[in-house]
């Protein structure tokens, strides 16, 4: 699941990383959160044939911000798990496979991971992170002060997300992922933090 708003060049690289996944089968639910630029609209139009052929879902809506876009994607998805992937991130080729393995082995509701940050021009295929950003764990008390559980790019069990009421849809506030993870922990759900990155940030 991803959302895009006027960033078609980033989305192109993001989708290339999704197509390269070792895990099969998977579906893609792409939410265009109100793109209006001619280039973005044209790019999304060009994706329509592939999405139709693959049985993937392309949803266009007025700009409603991140939480709302993710909730729309979650409701449209059919799988047991969702991997929330923003358009400025790249999945590692085995990212989905490893995330599902962690969830299956631990019965986690959410699987986050160490963030592998990189910088470079569009089309760059990162080989080594600029730096790694691990999170400290799942302490709800520490989570009141900082996001200690993980980035937005994470695997979430779809039924768990629905039980939590989805992401907050407050516009412009940010930290909707952090809020969701805190709600999950406080409600007794299981979150696992992979020490191996799943995606490039």
PDB file of C-alpha atoms in Angstrom:
ATOM      1  CA  UNK A   1       0.000   0.000   0.000  1.00  0.00           C
ATOM      2  CA  UNK A   2       1.355   3.407  -0.878  1.00  0.00           C
ATOM      3  CA  UNK A   3       0.154   6.951  -1.316  1.00  0.00           C
ATOM      4  CA  UNK A   4       1.412   9.447  -3.866  1.00  0.00           C
ATOM      5  CA  UNK A   5       0.933  13.186  -4.125  1.00  0.00           C
ATOM      6  CA  UNK A   6       2.723  14.874  -7.034  1.00  0.00           C
ATOM      7  CA  UNK A   7       5.848  12.678  -6.737  1.00  0.00           C
ATOM      8  CA  UNK A   8       5.718  10.427  -9.775  1.00  0.00           C
ATOM      9  CA  UNK A   9       9.509  10.095 -10.139  1.00  0.00           C
ATOM     10  CA  UNK A  10       9.826   8.730  -6.613  1.00  0.00           C
ATOM     11  CA  UNK A  11       6.828   6.477  -7.146  1.00  0.00           C
ATOM     12  CA  UNK A  12       8.366   4.994 -10.283  1.00  0.00           C
ATOM     13  CA  UNK A  13      11.427   3.838  -8.316  1.00  0.00           C
ATOM     14  CA  UNK A  14       9.229   2.624  -5.446  1.00  0.00           C
ATOM     15  CA  UNK A  15       7.085   0.498  -7.771  1.00  0.00           C
ATOM     16  CA  UNK A  16      10.198  -0.951  -9.425  1.00  0.00           C
ATOM     17  CA  UNK A  17      11.308  -2.190  -6.003  1.00  0.00           C
ATOM     18  CA  UNK A  18       7.872  -3.759  -5.441  1.00  0.00           C
ATOM     19  CA  UNK A  19       7.945  -5.556  -8.803  1.00  0.00           C
ATOM     20  CA  UNK A  20      11.315  -7.090  -7.840  1.00  0.00           C
ATOM     21  CA  UNK A  21       9.999  -8.835  -4.698  1.00  0.00           C
ATOM     22  CA  UNK A  22      10.904 -12.475  -4.112  1.00  0.00           C
ATOM     23  CA  UNK A  23       7.649 -12.968  -2.175  1.00  0.00           C
ATOM     24  CA  UNK A  24       4.680 -14.097  -4.274  1.00  0.00           C
ATOM     25  CA  UNK A  25       1.818 -13.581  -4.643  1.00  0.00           C
ATOM     26  CA  UNK A  26       1.184 -10.018  -3.555  1.00  0.00           C
ATOM     27  CA  UNK A  27      -1.204  -7.258  -4.523  1.00  0.00           C
ATOM     28  CA  UNK A  28      -0.560  -3.541  -4.844  1.00  0.00           C
ATOM     29  CA  UNK A  29      -3.031  -0.930  -3.658  1.00  0.00           C
ATOM     30  CA  UNK A  30      -1.896   2.524  -4.724  1.00  0.00           C
ATOM     31  CA  UNK A  31      -3.689   5.575  -3.391  1.00  0.00           C
ATOM     32  CA  UNK A  32      -3.147   8.810  -5.291  1.00  0.00           C
ATOM     33  CA  UNK A  33      -3.849  11.372  -2.602  1.00  0.00           C
ATOM     34  CA  UNK A  34      -4.995  14.223  -4.817  1.00  0.00           C
ATOM     35  CA  UNK A  35      -2.264  14.696  -7.421  1.00  0.00           C
ATOM     36  CA  UNK A  36      -3.107  17.505  -9.823  1.00  0.00           C
ATOM     37  CA  UNK A  37       0.075  18.155 -11.811  1.00  0.00           C
ATOM     38  CA  UNK A  38      -0.224  17.057 -15.461  1.00  0.00           C
ATOM     39  CA  UNK A  39       2.948  14.943 -15.181  1.00  0.00           C
ATOM     40  CA  UNK A  40       1.643  13.039 -12.150  1.00  0.00           C
ATOM     41  CA  UNK A  41      -1.791  12.501 -13.684  1.00  0.00           C
ATOM     42  CA  UNK A  42      -0.233  11.294 -16.940  1.00  0.00           C
ATOM     43  CA  UNK A  43       2.045   8.878 -15.087  1.00  0.00           C
ATOM     44  CA  UNK A  44      -0.861   7.412 -13.132  1.00  0.00           C
ATOM     45  CA  UNK A  45      -2.885   7.057 -16.327  1.00  0.00           C
ATOM     46  CA  UNK A  46       0.010   5.073 -17.819  1.00  0.00           C
ATOM     47  CA  UNK A  47       0.001   2.726 -14.817  1.00  0.00           C
ATOM     48  CA  UNK A  48      -3.651   1.812 -15.320  1.00  0.00           C
ATOM     49  CA  UNK A  49      -3.016  -0.936 -17.893  1.00  0.00           C
ATOM     50  CA  UNK A  50      -0.451  -2.717 -15.722  1.00  0.00           C
ATOM     51  CA  UNK A  51      -2.634  -2.452 -12.641  1.00  0.00           C
ATOM     52  CA  UNK A  52      -5.625  -3.851 -14.505  1.00  0.00           C
ATOM     53  CA  UNK A  53      -3.574  -6.731 -15.927  1.00  0.00           C
ATOM     54  CA  UNK A  54      -2.118  -7.607 -12.509  1.00  0.00           C
ATOM     55  CA  UNK A  55      -5.416  -7.256 -10.639  1.00  0.00           C
ATOM     56  CA  UNK A  56      -3.947  -4.401  -8.611  1.00  0.00           C
ATOM     57  CA  UNK A  57      -5.910  -1.416  -7.336  1.00  0.00           C
ATOM     58  CA  UNK A  58      -5.339   2.243  -8.191  1.00  0.00           C
ATOM     59  CA  UNK A  59      -7.457   4.654  -6.158  1.00  0.00           C
ATOM     60  CA  UNK A  60      -7.649   8.379  -6.812  1.00  0.00           C
ATOM     61  CA  UNK A  61      -9.057  10.717  -4.197  1.00  0.00           C
ATOM     62  CA  UNK A  62      -8.929  14.337  -3.111  1.00  0.00           C
ATOM     63  CA  UNK A  63      -5.954  15.127  -0.910  1.00  0.00           C
ATOM     64  CA  UNK A  64      -6.785  13.877   2.586  1.00  0.00           C
ATOM     65  CA  UNK A  65      -3.256  13.386   4.016  1.00  0.00           C
ATOM     66  CA  UNK A  66      -1.304  10.268   4.971  1.00  0.00           C
ATOM     67  CA  UNK A  67      -3.504   8.594   7.566  1.00  0.00           C
ATOM     68  CA  UNK A  68      -6.618   8.789   5.420  1.00  0.00           C
ATOM     69  CA  UNK A  69      -4.779   7.518   2.332  1.00  0.00           C
ATOM     70  CA  UNK A  70      -3.445   4.533   4.271  1.00  0.00           C
ATOM     71  CA  UNK A  71      -6.889   3.729   5.644  1.00  0.00           C
ATOM     72  CA  UNK A  72      -8.387   3.805   2.162  1.00  0.00           C
ATOM     73  CA  UNK A  73      -5.673   1.417   0.955  1.00  0.00           C
ATOM     74  CA  UNK A  74      -6.217  -0.928   3.919  1.00  0.00           C
ATOM     75  CA  UNK A  75      -9.951  -1.135   3.277  1.00  0.00           C
ATOM     76  CA  UNK A  76      -9.392  -1.929  -0.402  1.00  0.00           C
ATOM     77  CA  UNK A  77      -6.734  -4.597   0.241  1.00  0.00           C
ATOM     78  CA  UNK A  78      -7.640  -8.294   0.254  1.00  0.00           C
ATOM     79  CA  UNK A  79      -4.587  -9.865   1.909  1.00  0.00           C
ATOM     80  CA  UNK A  80      -3.927 -10.883   5.491  1.00  0.00           C
ATOM     81  CA  UNK A  81      -0.973  -8.509   5.763  1.00  0.00           C
ATOM     82  CA  UNK A  82      -0.369  -4.968   4.570  1.00  0.00           C
ATOM     83  CA  UNK A  83       3.077  -3.553   3.931  1.00  0.00           C
ATOM     84  CA  UNK A  84       2.749   0.196   4.214  1.00  0.00           C
ATOM     85  CA  UNK A  85       5.259   1.702   1.799  1.00  0.00           C
ATOM     86  CA  UNK A  86       5.593   5.407   1.125  1.00  0.00           C
ATOM     87  CA  UNK A  87       6.569   6.550  -2.349  1.00  0.00           C
ATOM     88  CA  UNK A  88       9.969   7.873  -1.224  1.00  0.00           C
ATOM     89  CA  UNK A  89      11.086   4.431  -0.032  1.00  0.00           C
ATOM     90  CA  UNK A  90      12.306   1.286  -1.758  1.00  0.00           C
ATOM     91  CA  UNK A  91      11.592  -2.262  -0.652  1.00  0.00           C
ATOM     92  CA  UNK A  92      14.604  -4.536  -0.467  1.00  0.00           C
ATOM     93  CA  UNK A  93      14.101  -7.495  -2.857  1.00  0.00           C
ATOM     94  CA  UNK A  94      13.347  -9.888   0.020  1.00  0.00           C
ATOM     95  CA  UNK A  95      11.715  -7.252   2.231  1.00  0.00           C
ATOM     96  CA  UNK A  96       8.171  -8.614   1.985  1.00  0.00           C
ATOM     97  CA  UNK A  97       9.347 -12.191   2.376  1.00  0.00           C
ATOM     98  CA  UNK A  98      11.312 -11.476   5.543  1.00  0.00           C
ATOM     99  CA  UNK A  99       8.562  -9.329   7.065  1.00  0.00           C
ATOM    100  CA  UNK A 100       5.981 -12.083   6.564  1.00  0.00           C
ATOM    101  CA  UNK A 101       8.390 -14.671   8.006  1.00  0.00           C
ATOM    102  CA  UNK A 102       8.819 -12.586  11.170  1.00  0.00           C
ATOM    103  CA  UNK A 103       5.055 -12.132  11.502  1.00  0.00           C
ATOM    104  CA  UNK A 104       4.362 -15.839  10.973  1.00  0.00           C
ATOM    105  CA  UNK A 105       7.048 -17.031  13.399  1.00  0.00           C
ATOM    106  CA  UNK A 106       6.228 -14.558  16.172  1.00  0.00           C
ATOM    107  CA  UNK A 107       2.499 -14.022  15.529  1.00  0.00           C
ATOM    108  CA  UNK A 108       3.212 -10.298  15.482  1.00  0.00           C
ATOM    109  CA  UNK A 109       0.483  -7.835  14.609  1.00  0.00           C
ATOM    110  CA  UNK A 110       3.088  -5.327  13.401  1.00  0.00           C
ATOM    111  CA  UNK A 111       6.635  -5.823  12.116  1.00  0.00           C
ATOM    112  CA  UNK A 112       8.862  -2.748  11.978  1.00  0.00           C
ATOM    113  CA  UNK A 113      12.562  -2.732  11.145  1.00  0.00           C
ATOM    114  CA  UNK A 114      15.836  -0.891  11.436  1.00  0.00           C
ATOM    115  CA  UNK A 115      15.777   1.945   8.913  1.00  0.00           C
ATOM    116  CA  UNK A 116      18.477   1.880   6.221  1.00  0.00           C
ATOM    117  CA  UNK A 117      18.861   5.485   5.099  1.00  0.00           C
ATOM    118  CA  UNK A 118      20.469   6.441   1.803  1.00  0.00           C
ATOM    119  CA  UNK A 119      20.712   9.462  -0.445  1.00  0.00           C
ATOM    120  CA  UNK A 120      21.318   9.747  -4.145  1.00  0.00           C
ATOM    121  CA  UNK A 121      19.858  10.725  -7.463  1.00  0.00           C
ATOM    122  CA  UNK A 122      16.638   9.235  -8.801  1.00  0.00           C
ATOM    123  CA  UNK A 123      17.210   5.775 -10.153  1.00  0.00           C
ATOM    124  CA  UNK A 124      19.994   5.084  -7.651  1.00  0.00           C
ATOM    125  CA  UNK A 125      20.065   1.483  -6.487  1.00  0.00           C
ATOM    126  CA  UNK A 126      21.530   1.724  -2.988  1.00  0.00           C
ATOM    127  CA  UNK A 127      24.102  -0.874  -2.034  1.00  0.00           C
ATOM    128  CA  UNK A 128      25.077   0.418   1.391  1.00  0.00           C
ATOM    129  CA  UNK A 129      23.181   2.667   3.806  1.00  0.00           C
ATOM    130  CA  UNK A 130      24.380   6.148   4.686  1.00  0.00           C
ATOM    131  CA  UNK A 131      23.480   5.139   8.218  1.00  0.00           C
ATOM    132  CA  UNK A 132      21.226   2.731  10.101  1.00  0.00           C
ATOM    133  CA  UNK A 133      18.493   3.899  12.460  1.00  0.00           C
ATOM    134  CA  UNK A 134      17.472   1.185  14.931  1.00  0.00           C
ATOM    135  CA  UNK A 135      14.644   1.663  17.376  1.00  0.00           C
ATOM    136  CA  UNK A 136      15.006   0.689  20.995  1.00  0.00           C
ATOM    137  CA  UNK A 137      12.067  -1.636  21.449  1.00  0.00           C
ATOM    138  CA  UNK A 138       8.474  -1.727  22.542  1.00  0.00           C
ATOM    139  CA  UNK A 139       8.406   0.130  25.848  1.00  0.00           C
ATOM    140  CA  UNK A 140       5.113   2.017  26.056  1.00  0.00           C
ATOM    141  CA  UNK A 141       6.571   4.386  28.678  1.00  0.00           C
ATOM    142  CA  UNK A 142       9.544   5.379  26.513  1.00  0.00           C
ATOM    143  CA  UNK A 143       7.134   5.622  23.574  1.00  0.00           C
ATOM    144  CA  UNK A 144       5.483   8.599  25.278  1.00  0.00           C
ATOM    145  CA  UNK A 145       8.705  10.565  24.721  1.00  0.00           C
ATOM    146  CA  UNK A 146      10.011   9.278  21.373  1.00  0.00           C
ATOM    147  CA  UNK A 147       9.143   6.875  18.598  1.00  0.00           C
ATOM    148  CA  UNK A 148      10.980   3.840  19.890  1.00  0.00           C
ATOM    149  CA  UNK A 149       9.156   1.221  17.805  1.00  0.00           C
ATOM    150  CA  UNK A 150       9.677   1.946  14.128  1.00  0.00           C
ATOM    151  CA  UNK A 151       9.090   3.752  10.889  1.00  0.00           C
ATOM    152  CA  UNK A 152       5.881   3.999   8.863  1.00  0.00           C
ATOM    153  CA  UNK A 153       7.224   1.450   6.355  1.00  0.00           C
ATOM    154  CA  UNK A 154       6.124  -1.694   8.144  1.00  0.00           C
ATOM    155  CA  UNK A 155       4.090  -4.868   7.900  1.00  0.00           C
ATOM    156  CA  UNK A 156       0.714  -4.672   9.634  1.00  0.00           C
ATOM    157  CA  UNK A 157      -1.798  -7.466  10.058  1.00  0.00           C
ATOM    158  CA  UNK A 158      -4.881  -6.106   8.298  1.00  0.00           C
ATOM    159  CA  UNK A 159      -7.368  -7.378  10.903  1.00  0.00           C
ATOM    160  CA  UNK A 160      -5.323  -5.765  13.688  1.00  0.00           C
ATOM    161  CA  UNK A 161      -5.287  -2.438  11.872  1.00  0.00           C
ATOM    162  CA  UNK A 162      -9.054  -2.590  11.474  1.00  0.00           C
ATOM    163  CA  UNK A 163      -9.495  -3.464  15.177  1.00  0.00           C
ATOM    164  CA  UNK A 164      -7.439  -0.394  16.097  1.00  0.00           C
ATOM    165  CA  UNK A 165      -9.685   1.825  13.991  1.00  0.00           C
ATOM    166  CA  UNK A 166      -6.968   2.510  11.423  1.00  0.00           C
ATOM    167  CA  UNK A 167      -4.575   5.411  11.306  1.00  0.00           C
ATOM    168  CA  UNK A 168      -5.504   8.807  12.684  1.00  0.00           C
ATOM    169  CA  UNK A 169      -6.736  11.068   9.897  1.00  0.00           C
ATOM    170  CA  UNK A 170      -5.690  14.361  11.468  1.00  0.00           C
ATOM    171  CA  UNK A 171      -4.328  16.546   8.681  1.00  0.00           C
ATOM    172  CA  UNK A 172      -0.781  17.871   8.902  1.00  0.00           C
ATOM    173  CA  UNK A 173      -0.032  16.561  12.382  1.00  0.00           C
ATOM    174  CA  UNK A 174       2.269  13.703  11.400  1.00  0.00           C
ATOM    175  CA  UNK A 175       3.411  10.756  13.519  1.00  0.00           C
ATOM    176  CA  UNK A 176       0.308   8.737  12.583  1.00  0.00           C
ATOM    177  CA  UNK A 177       2.492   5.606  12.463  1.00  0.00           C
ATOM    178  CA  UNK A 178       3.882   6.254  15.949  1.00  0.00           C
ATOM    179  CA  UNK A 179       0.362   6.807  17.272  1.00  0.00           C
ATOM    180  CA  UNK A 180      -0.866   3.565  15.692  1.00  0.00           C
ATOM    181  CA  UNK A 181       2.009   1.556  17.177  1.00  0.00           C
ATOM    182  CA  UNK A 182       1.398   3.058  20.622  1.00  0.00           C
ATOM    183  CA  UNK A 183      -2.296   2.136  20.414  1.00  0.00           C
ATOM    184  CA  UNK A 184      -1.353  -1.382  19.374  1.00  0.00           C
ATOM    185  CA  UNK A 185       1.047  -1.875  22.283  1.00  0.00           C
ATOM    186  CA  UNK A 186      -1.351  -0.399  24.832  1.00  0.00           C
ATOM    187  CA  UNK A 187      -4.117  -2.701  23.615  1.00  0.00           C
ATOM    188  CA  UNK A 188      -1.925  -5.784  24.077  1.00  0.00           C
ATOM    189  CA  UNK A 189      -0.965  -6.402  20.455  1.00  0.00           C
ATOM    190  CA  UNK A 190       2.448  -7.765  19.553  1.00  0.00           C
ATOM    191  CA  UNK A 191       5.034  -5.658  17.741  1.00  0.00           C
ATOM    192  CA  UNK A 192       8.352  -7.071  16.552  1.00  0.00           C
ATOM    193  CA  UNK A 193      11.279  -4.903  15.461  1.00  0.00           C
ATOM    194  CA  UNK A 194      13.505  -6.582  12.879  1.00  0.00           C
ATOM    195  CA  UNK A 195      17.197  -5.876  13.279  1.00  0.00           C
ATOM    196  CA  UNK A 196      17.584  -6.413   9.533  1.00  0.00           C
ATOM    197  CA  UNK A 197      16.168  -3.580   7.396  1.00  0.00           C
ATOM    198  CA  UNK A 198      13.247  -4.378   5.101  1.00  0.00           C
ATOM    199  CA  UNK A 199      13.342  -1.226   3.004  1.00  0.00           C
ATOM    200  CA  UNK A 200      15.555   1.682   1.985  1.00  0.00           C
ATOM    201  CA  UNK A 201      14.544   5.081   3.334  1.00  0.00           C
TER     202      UNK A 201
END
